[in-house]
Coordinates of C-alpha atoms and ligand atoms in Angstrom, one line a residue:
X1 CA 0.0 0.0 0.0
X2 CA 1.4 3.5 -0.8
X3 CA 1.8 5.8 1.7
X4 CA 0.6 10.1 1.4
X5 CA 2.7 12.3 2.6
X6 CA 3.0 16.2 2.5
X7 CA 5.4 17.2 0.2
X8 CA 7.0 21.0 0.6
X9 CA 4.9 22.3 -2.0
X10 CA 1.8 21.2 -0.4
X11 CA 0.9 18.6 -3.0
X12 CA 0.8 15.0 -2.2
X13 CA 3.3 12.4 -2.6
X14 CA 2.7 9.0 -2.5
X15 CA 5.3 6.8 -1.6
X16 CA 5.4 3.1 -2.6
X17 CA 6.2 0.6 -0.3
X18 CA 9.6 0.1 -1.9
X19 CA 10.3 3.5 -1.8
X20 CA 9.6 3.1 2.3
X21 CA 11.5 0.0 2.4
X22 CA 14.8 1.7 0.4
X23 CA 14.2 4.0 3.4
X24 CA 14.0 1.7 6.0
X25 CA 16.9 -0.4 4.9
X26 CA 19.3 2.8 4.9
X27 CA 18.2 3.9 8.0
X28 CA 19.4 2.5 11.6
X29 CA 16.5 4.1 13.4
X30 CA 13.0 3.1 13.7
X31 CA 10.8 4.6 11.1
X32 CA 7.2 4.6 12.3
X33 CA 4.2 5.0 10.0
X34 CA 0.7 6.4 11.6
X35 CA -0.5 2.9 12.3
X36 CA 2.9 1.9 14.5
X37 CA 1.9 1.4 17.9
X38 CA 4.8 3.5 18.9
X39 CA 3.4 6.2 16.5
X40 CA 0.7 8.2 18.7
X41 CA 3.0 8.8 21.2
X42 CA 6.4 10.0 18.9
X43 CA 4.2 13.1 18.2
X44 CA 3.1 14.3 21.2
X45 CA 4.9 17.3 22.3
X46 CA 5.2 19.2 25.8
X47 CA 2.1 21.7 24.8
X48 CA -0.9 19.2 24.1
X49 CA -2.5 22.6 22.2
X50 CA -0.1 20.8 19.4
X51 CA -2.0 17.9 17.5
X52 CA -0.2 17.5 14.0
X53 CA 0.2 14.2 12.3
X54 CA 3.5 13.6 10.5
X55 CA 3.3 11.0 8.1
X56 CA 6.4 9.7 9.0
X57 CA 8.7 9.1 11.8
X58 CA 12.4 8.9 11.8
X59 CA 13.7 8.5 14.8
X60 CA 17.7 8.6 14.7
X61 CA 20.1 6.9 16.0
X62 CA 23.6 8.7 14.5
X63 CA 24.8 11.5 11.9
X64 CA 24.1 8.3 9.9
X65 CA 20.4 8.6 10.1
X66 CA 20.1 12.3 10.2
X67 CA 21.7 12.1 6.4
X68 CA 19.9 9.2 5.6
X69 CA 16.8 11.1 6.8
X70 CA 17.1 14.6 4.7
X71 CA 18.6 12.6 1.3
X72 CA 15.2 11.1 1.5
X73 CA 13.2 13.9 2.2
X74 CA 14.7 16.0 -0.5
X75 CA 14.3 12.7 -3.0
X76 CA 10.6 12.8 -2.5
X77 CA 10.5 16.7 -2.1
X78 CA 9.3 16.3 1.7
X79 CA 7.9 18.4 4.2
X80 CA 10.3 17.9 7.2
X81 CA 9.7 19.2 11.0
X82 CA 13.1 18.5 13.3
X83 CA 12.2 17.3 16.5
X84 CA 15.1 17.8 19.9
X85 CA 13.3 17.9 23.0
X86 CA 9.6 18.4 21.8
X87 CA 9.2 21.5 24.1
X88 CA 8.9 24.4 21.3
X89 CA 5.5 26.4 22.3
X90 CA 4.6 26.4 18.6
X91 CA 5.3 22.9 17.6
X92 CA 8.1 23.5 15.1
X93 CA 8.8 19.7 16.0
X94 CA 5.5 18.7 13.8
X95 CA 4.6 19.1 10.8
X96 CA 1.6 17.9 9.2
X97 CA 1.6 15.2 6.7
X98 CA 5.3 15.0 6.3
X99 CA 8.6 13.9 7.7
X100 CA 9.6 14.5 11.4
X101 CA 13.5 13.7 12.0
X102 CA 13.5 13.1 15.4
X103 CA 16.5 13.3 17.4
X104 CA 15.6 12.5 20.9
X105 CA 17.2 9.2 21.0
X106 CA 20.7 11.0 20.4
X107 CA 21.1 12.0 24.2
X108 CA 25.0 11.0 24.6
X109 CA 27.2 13.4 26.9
X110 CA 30.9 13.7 26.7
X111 CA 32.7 16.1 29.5
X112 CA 36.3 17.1 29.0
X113 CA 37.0 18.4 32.4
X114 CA 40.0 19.6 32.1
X115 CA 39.6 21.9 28.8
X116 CA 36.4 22.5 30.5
X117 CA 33.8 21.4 27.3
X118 CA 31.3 19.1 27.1
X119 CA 30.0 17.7 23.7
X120 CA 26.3 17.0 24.3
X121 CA 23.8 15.3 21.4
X122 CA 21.1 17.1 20.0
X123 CA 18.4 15.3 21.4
X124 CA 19.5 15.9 25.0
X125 CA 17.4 17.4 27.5
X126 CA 19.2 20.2 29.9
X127 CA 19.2 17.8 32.6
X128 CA 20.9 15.2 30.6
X129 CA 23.8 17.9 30.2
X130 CA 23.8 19.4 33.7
X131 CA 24.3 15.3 35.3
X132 CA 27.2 14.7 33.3
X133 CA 28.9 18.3 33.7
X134 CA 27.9 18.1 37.8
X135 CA 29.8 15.0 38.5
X136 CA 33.1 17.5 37.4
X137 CA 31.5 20.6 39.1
X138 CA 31.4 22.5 36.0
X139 CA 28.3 23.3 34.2
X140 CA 26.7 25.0 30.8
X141 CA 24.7 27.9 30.3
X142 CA 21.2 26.4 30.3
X143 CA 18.0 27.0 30.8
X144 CA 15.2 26.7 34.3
X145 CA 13.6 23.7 33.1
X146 CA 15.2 20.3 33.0
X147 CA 13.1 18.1 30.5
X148 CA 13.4 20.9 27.9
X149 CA 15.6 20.2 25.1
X150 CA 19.3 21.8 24.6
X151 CA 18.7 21.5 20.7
X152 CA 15.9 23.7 20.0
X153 CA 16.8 25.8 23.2
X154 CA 20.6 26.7 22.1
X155 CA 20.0 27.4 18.2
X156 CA 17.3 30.1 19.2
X157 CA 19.5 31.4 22.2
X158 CA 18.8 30.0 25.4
X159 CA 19.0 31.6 29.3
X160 CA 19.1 30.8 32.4
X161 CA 21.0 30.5 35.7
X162 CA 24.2 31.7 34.5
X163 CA 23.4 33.9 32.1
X164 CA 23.9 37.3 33.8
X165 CA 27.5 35.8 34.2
X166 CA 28.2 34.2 30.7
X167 CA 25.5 35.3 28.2
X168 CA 23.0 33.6 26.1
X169 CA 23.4 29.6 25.8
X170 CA 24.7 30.4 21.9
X171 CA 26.9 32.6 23.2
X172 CA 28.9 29.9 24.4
X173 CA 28.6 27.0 22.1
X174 CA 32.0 25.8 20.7
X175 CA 31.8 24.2 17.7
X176 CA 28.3 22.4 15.9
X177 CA 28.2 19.0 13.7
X178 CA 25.4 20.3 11.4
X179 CA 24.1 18.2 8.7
X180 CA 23.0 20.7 6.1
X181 CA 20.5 20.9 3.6
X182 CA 21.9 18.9 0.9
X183 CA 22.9 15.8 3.8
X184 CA 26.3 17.5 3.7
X185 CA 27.9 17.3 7.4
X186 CA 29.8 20.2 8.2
X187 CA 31.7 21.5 11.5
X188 CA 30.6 24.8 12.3
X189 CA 33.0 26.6 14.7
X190 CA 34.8 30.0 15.3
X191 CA 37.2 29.0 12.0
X192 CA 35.0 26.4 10.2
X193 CA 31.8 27.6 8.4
X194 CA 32.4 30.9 10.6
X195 CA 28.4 32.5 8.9
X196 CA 26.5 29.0 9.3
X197 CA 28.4 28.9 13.1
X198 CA 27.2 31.8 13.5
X199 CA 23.3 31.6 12.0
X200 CA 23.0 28.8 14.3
X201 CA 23.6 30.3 17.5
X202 CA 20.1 32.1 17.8
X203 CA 18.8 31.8 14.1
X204 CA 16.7 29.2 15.1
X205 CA 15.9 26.1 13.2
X206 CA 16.6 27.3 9.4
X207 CA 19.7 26.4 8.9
X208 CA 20.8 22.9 9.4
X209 CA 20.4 19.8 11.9
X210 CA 22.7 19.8 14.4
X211 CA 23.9 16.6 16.1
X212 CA 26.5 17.7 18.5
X213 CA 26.4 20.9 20.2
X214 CA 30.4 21.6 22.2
X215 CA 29.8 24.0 25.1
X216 CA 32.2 25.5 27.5
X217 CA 31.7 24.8 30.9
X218 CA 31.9 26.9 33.9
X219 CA 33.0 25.9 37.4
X220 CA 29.2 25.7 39.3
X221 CA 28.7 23.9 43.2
X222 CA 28.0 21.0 42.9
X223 CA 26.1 23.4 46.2
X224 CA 24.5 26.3 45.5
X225 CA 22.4 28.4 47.6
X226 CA 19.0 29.2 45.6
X227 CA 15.8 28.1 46.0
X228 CA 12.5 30.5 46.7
X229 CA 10.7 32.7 48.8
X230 CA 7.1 33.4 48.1
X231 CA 4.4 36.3 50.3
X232 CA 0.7 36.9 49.9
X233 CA -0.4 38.1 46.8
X234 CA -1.8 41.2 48.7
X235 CA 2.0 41.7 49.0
X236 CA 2.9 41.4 45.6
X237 CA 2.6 45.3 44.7
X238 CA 5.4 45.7 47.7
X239 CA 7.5 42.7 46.8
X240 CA 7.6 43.5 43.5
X241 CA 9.2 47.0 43.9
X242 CA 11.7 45.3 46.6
X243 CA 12.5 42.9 43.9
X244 CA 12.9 45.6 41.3
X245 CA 15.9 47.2 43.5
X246 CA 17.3 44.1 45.1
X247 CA 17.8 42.4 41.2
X248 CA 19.4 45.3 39.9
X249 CA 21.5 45.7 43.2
X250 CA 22.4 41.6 43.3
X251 CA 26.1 40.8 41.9
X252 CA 26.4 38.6 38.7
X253 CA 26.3 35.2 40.4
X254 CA 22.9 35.8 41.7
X255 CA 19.9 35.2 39.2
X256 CA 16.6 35.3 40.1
X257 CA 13.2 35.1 38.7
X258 CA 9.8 36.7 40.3
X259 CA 6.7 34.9 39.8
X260 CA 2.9 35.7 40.3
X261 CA 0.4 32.8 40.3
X262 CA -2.0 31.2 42.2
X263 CA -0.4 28.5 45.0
X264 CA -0.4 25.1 44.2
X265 CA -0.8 22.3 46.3
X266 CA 3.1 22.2 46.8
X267 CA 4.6 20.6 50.0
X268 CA 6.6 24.0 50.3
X269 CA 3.7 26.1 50.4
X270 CA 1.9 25.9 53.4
X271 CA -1.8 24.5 53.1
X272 CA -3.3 27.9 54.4
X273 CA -2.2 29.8 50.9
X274 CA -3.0 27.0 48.5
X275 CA -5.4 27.9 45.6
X276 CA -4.7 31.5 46.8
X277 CA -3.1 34.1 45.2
X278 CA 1.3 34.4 45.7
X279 CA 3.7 36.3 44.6
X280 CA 7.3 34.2 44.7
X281 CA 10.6 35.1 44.1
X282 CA 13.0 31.9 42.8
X283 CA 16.9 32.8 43.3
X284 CA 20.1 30.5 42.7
X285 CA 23.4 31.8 43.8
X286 CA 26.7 30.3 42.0
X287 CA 28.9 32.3 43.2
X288 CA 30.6 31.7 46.8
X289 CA 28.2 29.8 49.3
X290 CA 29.8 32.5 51.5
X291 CA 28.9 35.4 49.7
X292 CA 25.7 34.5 49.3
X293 CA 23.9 34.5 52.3
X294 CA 24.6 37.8 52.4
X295 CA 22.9 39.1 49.0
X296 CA 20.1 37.2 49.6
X297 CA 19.7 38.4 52.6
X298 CA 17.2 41.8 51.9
X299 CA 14.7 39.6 50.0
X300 CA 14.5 37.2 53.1
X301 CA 14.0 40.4 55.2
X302 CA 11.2 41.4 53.1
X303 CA 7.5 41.6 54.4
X304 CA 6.1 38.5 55.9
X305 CA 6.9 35.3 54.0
X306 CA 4.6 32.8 53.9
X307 CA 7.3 30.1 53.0
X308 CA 10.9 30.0 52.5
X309 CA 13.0 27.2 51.1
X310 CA 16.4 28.9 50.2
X311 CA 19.1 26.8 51.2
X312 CA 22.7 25.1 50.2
X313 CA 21.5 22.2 47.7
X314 CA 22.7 21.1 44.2
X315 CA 22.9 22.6 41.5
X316 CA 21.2 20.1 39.4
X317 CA 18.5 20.4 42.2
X318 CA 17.8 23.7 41.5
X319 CA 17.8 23.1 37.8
X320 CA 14.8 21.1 38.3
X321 CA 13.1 23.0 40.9
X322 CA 10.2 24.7 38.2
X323 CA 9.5 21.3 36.6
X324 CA 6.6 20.2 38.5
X325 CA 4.8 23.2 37.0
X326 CA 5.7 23.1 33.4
X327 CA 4.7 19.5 32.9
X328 CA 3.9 17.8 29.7
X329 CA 0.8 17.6 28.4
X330 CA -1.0 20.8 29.3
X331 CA -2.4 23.0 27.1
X332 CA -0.5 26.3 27.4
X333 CA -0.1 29.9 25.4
X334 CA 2.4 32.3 26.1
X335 CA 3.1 36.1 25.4
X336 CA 6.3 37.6 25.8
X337 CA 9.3 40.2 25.4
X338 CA 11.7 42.1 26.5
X339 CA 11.9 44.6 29.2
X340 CA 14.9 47.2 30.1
X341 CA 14.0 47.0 33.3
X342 CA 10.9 47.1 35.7
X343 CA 8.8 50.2 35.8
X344 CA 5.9 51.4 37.9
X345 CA 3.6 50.7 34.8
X346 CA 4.8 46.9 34.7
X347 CA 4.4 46.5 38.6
X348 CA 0.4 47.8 38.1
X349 CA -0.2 45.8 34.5
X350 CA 0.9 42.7 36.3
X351 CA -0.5 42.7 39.8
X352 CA -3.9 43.7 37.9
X353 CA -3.8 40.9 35.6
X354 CA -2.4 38.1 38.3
X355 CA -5.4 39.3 39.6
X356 CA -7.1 37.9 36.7
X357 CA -6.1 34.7 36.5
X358 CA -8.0 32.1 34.6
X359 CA -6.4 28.9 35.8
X360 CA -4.3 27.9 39.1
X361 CA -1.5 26.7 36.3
X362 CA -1.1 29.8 35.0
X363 CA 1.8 32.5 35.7
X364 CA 3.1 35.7 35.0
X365 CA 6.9 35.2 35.5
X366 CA 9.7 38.1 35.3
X367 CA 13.1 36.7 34.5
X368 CA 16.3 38.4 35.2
X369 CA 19.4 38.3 32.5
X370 CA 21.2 41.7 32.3
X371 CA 25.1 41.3 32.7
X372 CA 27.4 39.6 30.6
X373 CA 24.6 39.8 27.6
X374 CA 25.3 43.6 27.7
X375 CA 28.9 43.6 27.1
X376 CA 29.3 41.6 23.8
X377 CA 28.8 43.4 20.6
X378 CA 25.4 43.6 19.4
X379 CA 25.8 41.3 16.3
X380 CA 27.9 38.5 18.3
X381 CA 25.4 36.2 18.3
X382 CA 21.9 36.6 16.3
X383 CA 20.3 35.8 20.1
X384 CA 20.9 39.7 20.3
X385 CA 18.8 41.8 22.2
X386 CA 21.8 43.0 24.7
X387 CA 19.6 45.3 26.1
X388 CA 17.5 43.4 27.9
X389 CA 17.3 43.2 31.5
X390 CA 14.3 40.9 32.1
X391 CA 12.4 38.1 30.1
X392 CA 8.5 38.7 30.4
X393 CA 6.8 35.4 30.4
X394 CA 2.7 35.6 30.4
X395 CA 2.6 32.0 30.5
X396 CA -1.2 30.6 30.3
X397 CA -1.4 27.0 31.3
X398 CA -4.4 24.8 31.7
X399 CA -5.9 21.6 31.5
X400 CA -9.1 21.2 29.4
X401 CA -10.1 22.3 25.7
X402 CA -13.4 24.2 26.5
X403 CA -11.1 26.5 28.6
X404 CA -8.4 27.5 25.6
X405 CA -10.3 30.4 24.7
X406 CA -10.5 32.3 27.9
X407 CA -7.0 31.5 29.2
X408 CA -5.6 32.8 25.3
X409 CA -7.5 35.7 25.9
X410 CA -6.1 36.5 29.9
X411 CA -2.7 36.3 28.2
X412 CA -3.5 38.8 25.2
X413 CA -5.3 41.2 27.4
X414 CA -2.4 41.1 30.3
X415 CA 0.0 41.1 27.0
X416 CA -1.2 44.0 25.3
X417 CA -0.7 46.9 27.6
X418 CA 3.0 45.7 28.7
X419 CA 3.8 46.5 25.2
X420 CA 4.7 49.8 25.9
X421 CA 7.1 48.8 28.9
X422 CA 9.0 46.3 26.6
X423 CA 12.8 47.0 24.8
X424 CA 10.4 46.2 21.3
X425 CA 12.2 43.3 21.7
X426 CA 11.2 39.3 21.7
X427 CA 12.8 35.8 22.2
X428 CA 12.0 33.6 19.2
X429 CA 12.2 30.6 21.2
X430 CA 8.6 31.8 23.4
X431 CA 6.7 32.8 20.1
X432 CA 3.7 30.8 19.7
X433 CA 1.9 29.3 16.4
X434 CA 0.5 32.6 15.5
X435 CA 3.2 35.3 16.0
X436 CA 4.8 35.9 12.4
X437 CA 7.3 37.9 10.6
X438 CA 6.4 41.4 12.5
X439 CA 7.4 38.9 16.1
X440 CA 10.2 37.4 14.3
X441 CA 11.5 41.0 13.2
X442 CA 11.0 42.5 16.4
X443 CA 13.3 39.0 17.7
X444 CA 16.2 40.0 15.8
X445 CA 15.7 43.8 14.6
X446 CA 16.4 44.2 10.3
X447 CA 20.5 44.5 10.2
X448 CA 20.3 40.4 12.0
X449 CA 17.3 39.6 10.2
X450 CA 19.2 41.0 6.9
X451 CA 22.6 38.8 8.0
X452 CA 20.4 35.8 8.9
X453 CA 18.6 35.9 5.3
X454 CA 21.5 36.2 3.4
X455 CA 23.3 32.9 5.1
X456 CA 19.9 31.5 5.0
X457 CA 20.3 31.5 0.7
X458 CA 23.6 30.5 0.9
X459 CA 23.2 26.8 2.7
X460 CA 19.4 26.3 2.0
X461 CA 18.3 28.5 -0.9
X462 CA 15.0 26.0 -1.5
X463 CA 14.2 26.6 2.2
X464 CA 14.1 22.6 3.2
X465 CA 13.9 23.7 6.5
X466 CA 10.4 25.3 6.2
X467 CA 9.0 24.6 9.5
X468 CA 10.7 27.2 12.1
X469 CA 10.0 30.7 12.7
X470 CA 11.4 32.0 8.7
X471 CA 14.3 34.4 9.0
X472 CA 13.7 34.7 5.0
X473 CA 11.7 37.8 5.6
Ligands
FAD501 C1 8.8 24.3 30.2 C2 9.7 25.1 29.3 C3 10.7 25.8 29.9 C4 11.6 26.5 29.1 N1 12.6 27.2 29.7 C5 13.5 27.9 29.0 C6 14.6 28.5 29.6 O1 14.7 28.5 30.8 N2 15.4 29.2 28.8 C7 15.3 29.3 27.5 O2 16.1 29.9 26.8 N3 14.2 28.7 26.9 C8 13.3 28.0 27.6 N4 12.3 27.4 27.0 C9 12.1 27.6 25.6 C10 12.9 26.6 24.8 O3 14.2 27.1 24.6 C11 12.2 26.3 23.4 O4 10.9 25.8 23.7 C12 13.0 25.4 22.6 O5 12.5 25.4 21.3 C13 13.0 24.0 23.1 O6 13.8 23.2 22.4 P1 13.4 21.6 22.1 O7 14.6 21.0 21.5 O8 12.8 21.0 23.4 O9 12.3 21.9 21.1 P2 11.6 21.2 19.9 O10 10.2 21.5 20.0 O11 12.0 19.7 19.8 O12 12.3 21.9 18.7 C14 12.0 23.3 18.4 C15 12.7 23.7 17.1 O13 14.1 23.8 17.4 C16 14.7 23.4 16.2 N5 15.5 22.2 16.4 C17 15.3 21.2 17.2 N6 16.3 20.3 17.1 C18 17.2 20.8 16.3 C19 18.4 20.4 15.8 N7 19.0 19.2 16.2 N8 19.1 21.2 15.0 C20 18.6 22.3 14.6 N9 17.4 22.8 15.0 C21 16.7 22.0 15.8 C22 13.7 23.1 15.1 O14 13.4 24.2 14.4 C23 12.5 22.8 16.0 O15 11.4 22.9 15.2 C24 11.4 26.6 27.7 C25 10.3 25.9 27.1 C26 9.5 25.2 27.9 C27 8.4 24.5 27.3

């Protein structure tokens, strides 16, 4: 029986079952049709508002595959999606109809302590990456969430805990294996490749499939002291103007994010506040255990806390510390950008709309990254945006499909105003299935998007890889 898939045009192709079974006998992987039993679940993704249906599966096991994978896709003209760890907001990971290469079976991690790298494969999750690089005390620049993947995170940027001391994630990648879009496999490095090396640190998905990312590592623990504080939300006007001056007082090696939501029914919360209204402040120290207690010190002096579970613990601890609420299979929506910092306005938009809350998963979440970002040259890295202080994250999250409309619509409304408080500026990896080319622009501003397009002709003039957020703009 012939199978129909998408093809890039849109038309249908239909492949014969020798055409499949060429595939199949080139490929190490599994290749799962729509009746495989391991089908239903290879194409579920982290935000169950995705439900696309790839007509194919490749699920790779080497650089082998990955070439294997695209020779066949551009034999038979195919749509392809490129799937690391499933976690994109919009889906890139599925397309509909066509090919998904997916890499999350490619999840080997090699540390060189002593040069202080680590080569990590694409389909990695951060936590995969932070075990390996712990057991040597040295650690990446990665992001809050452990299940989310490094691939999709580091080619559209990536922040986290370290990067008000070391920059974006891309910032600090070494050297690539990409295979391109003609199945070549390239290195891509500081003198290899130097404009698709650096396209891939923040152009997002358009340029190639990586299979190895090389990081530098930086001495981290294995203790830390971070965790989180969190007061009433009749507090969170107040804490959120103590938070404004004690994150732009705190030294590089403390990061910290605020958070407004409703409790959940968390052990560290006591029962009195749960399904009420909080306002929470995460931090995580890497700098001197030492040192500190003694920055952290004015947020613990803040107010009345209603819980506070900052204390010495591992770094790969606090790496997974904001799991439990970001967990697969919910339906979530998020609006986001930039901010230069945290004005009076921002304090009133988002106590007002915390206030409005449509579900007890939902958050409005303030992250801080100004430092390091700051001092590199503007076009070091197509992540960019070196003026921004904090990530704004109106992050709706929810369980049931009748409720998608009103939750989209808390973000949008709580979205809109903050406009106007914002650098104009956007992270590509939070824009959702909707947000086009004006989002994309205001991601990288014209003289990147300009760069991006032009290195975008040069190793994929046909646009193969079709299903990102386009820099061909
Ligand atoms: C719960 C959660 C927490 C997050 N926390 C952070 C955070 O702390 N910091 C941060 O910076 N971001 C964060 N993000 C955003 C995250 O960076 C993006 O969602 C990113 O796309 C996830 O990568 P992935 O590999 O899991 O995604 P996938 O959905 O698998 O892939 C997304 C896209 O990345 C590209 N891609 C994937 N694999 C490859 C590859 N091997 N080569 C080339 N391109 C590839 C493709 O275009 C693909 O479509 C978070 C997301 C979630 C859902």
């Amino acid at each position: 029986m012939t199978i129909e898939l998408t093809r890039m045009d849109g038309a249908t192709e239909e492949l014969s079952p020798e055409d499949l079974q060429s595939f199949k006998a080139a490929f190490k992987g599994q290749v799962l049709t729509t009746d495989d039993p391991a089908y239903e679940e290879s194409r579920k993704v982290w935000n169950a508002m995705i439900d696309r249906r790839p007509g194919l599966v490749a699920r790779c096991t080497g650089t082998v595959d990955v070439v294997q994978a695209v020779r066949f896709a551009r034999r038979h003209g195919l749509l392809c999606s490129v799937r690391g760890g499933g976690h994109n907001i919009a889906g890139l990971a599925v397309c509909e109809g066509g090919l998904m290469i997916d890499m999350s079976l490619l999840r080997g991690v090699w540390v060189d302590p002593v040069g202080r790298t680590a080569r990590a494969q694409a389909g990695c999750t951060l936590g995969d990456v932070d075990r390996e690089t712990q057991l040597h005390g040295l650690a990446a620049v990665l992001g809050f969430v452990s299940a989310t993947g490094i691939a999709g995170l580091t080619v559209g940027g990536g922040f986290g805990y370290l990067t008000r001391r070391h920059g974006w994630t891309c910032d600090n990648v070494v050297s690539m294996e990409v295979v391109t879009a003609s199945g070549e496999v390239l290195r891509a490095s500081a003198d290899e490749n130097v404009d698709l090396f650096w396209a891939l640190r923040g152009g997002s998905g358009n340029f190639g499939i990586v299979t190895s990312f090389e990081y530098r590592l930086f001495p981290v623990g294995p203790d830390i002291l971070g965790g989180a504080i969190a007061w009433h939300g009749d507090d969170a006007r107040q804490v959120l103007d103590a938070y404004r001056a004690f994150s732009a007082a705190a030294p590089r090696e403390l990061t910290s994010v605020a958070v407004l939501r409703i409790a959940p029914p968390a052990p560290w919360l006591p029962k009195e506040v749960h399904g009420k209204p909080i306002v929470a402040v995460f931090v995580c120290h890497t700098g001197k255990i030492e040192d500190a207690e003694a920055s952290i010190a004015p947020l613990r002096a803040l107010g009345e806390p209603v819980a506070d579970i900052v204390t010495r613990r591992p770094y790969t601890q606090m790496q997974s510390l904001l799991d439990a609420t970001q967990p697969k299979g919910r339906r979530y929506y998020w609006k986001s950008h930039y901010l230069p910092g945290i004005d009076d306005r921002l304090i009133d938009l988002a106590t007002t709309h915390a206030g409005r809350i449509r579900s007890p998963h939902s958050a409005i979440l303030l992250f801080q990254i100004q430092g390091a970002l700051g001092e590199m040259p503007a076009g070091h890295s197509p992540a960019g945006n070196r003026d921004a202080a904090y990530v704004l994250n109106i992050a709706g999250s929810w369980e049931k499909p009748d409720d998608d409309a009103a939750n989209v619509q808390w973000a949008r409304d709580c979205f809109e105003p903050t406009r106007a408080c914002s650098t104009g500026g956007t992270y590509i990896n939070f824009l959702t299935e909707e947000e086009g080319q004006d989002r994309i622009e205001a991601a990288y501003g014209r003289p990147i998007l300009n760069r991006l397009a032009a290195i975008k002709r040069q190793y994929d003039p046909d646009n193969f890889f079709r299903h990102t957020k386009s820099v061909s703009g």
